[in-house]
């Protein structure tokens, strides 16, 4: 899974890792991403970690913010 590779290099505490992992799993479920080899998982992982590094600690809030950012990115790519 993409998130675990990133977490190994960011030197986070176990509590931070648990929070980020929960947000990551929740985001993938919300986006209906079942294939963990889907390239989207990498983008989700990077987005989740970026948001967590801003100090957001609640997994649900991290997930919601990540989904919002990913939707905006998708809209820009589609020219909307």
Coordinates of C-alpha atoms in Angstrom, one line a residue:
X1 CA 0.0 0.0 0.0
X2 CA 1.2 3.4 -0.9
X3 CA 0.6 5.0 2.5
X4 CA 2.9 2.6 4.3
X5 CA 5.9 3.3 2.1
X6 CA 5.4 7.1 2.8
X7 CA 5.0 6.6 6.5
X8 CA 8.4 4.8 6.8
X9 CA 10.2 7.9 5.5
X10 CA 8.4 10.6 7.5
X11 CA 9.5 9.6 11.0
X12 CA 6.0 9.9 12.7
X13 CA 4.9 8.7 16.1
X14 CA 2.7 5.6 16.3
X15 CA -0.3 7.8 17.2
X16 CA 0.2 9.9 14.1
X17 CA 0.6 6.8 11.9
X18 CA -2.7 5.4 13.3
X19 CA -4.5 8.7 12.5
X20 CA -3.1 8.9 9.0
X21 CA -3.8 5.2 8.3
X22 CA -7.4 5.6 9.4
X23 CA -7.8 8.7 7.3
X24 CA -6.3 6.9 4.3
X25 CA -8.5 3.9 4.6
X26 CA -11.6 6.1 5.1
X27 CA -10.7 8.1 2.0
X28 CA -10.2 5.0 -0.2
X29 CA -13.6 3.6 1.0
X30 CA -15.4 6.9 0.3
X31 CA -13.8 7.1 -3.2
X32 CA -14.7 3.4 -3.7
X33 CA -11.1 2.4 -4.5
X34 CA -10.8 -1.3 -3.9
X35 CA -7.7 -2.1 -5.9
X36 CA -4.7 -1.1 -3.7
X37 CA -2.5 -1.1 -6.8
X38 CA -4.6 1.6 -8.4
X39 CA -2.4 4.6 -9.1
X40 CA -4.9 6.8 -7.3
X41 CA -3.8 5.3 -4.0
X42 CA -0.5 7.0 -4.4
X43 CA -2.1 10.4 -4.9
X44 CA -4.4 9.8 -1.9
X45 CA -1.5 8.8 0.3
X46 CA 0.5 12.0 -0.6
X47 CA -2.6 14.2 -0.1
X48 CA -3.4 12.6 3.3
X49 CA 0.2 13.0 4.6
X50 CA 0.4 16.6 3.3
X51 CA -2.8 17.5 5.2
X52 CA -1.7 15.7 8.4
X53 CA 1.6 17.6 8.3
X54 CA -0.4 20.9 8.6
X55 CA -1.4 19.8 12.1
X56 CA -4.9 18.4 11.4
X57 CA -5.2 15.4 13.8
X58 CA -8.8 14.1 13.3
X59 CA -8.9 11.3 10.7
X60 CA -12.4 12.2 9.5
X61 CA -11.3 15.8 9.0
X62 CA -8.1 14.7 7.1
X63 CA -10.2 12.4 4.9
X64 CA -12.8 15.1 4.2
X65 CA -10.2 17.6 3.3
X66 CA -8.3 15.1 1.1
X67 CA -11.5 14.2 -0.8
X68 CA -12.2 17.9 -1.3
X69 CA -8.7 18.5 -2.7
X70 CA -8.8 15.5 -4.9
X71 CA -12.2 16.6 -6.3
X72 CA -10.8 20.0 -7.1
X73 CA -7.8 18.5 -8.8
X74 CA -10.2 16.3 -10.9
X75 CA -12.3 19.3 -11.8
X76 CA -9.2 21.2 -13.0
X77 CA -8.1 18.2 -15.1
X78 CA -11.5 18.1 -16.7
X79 CA -11.5 21.8 -17.3
X80 CA -14.4 22.6 -15.0

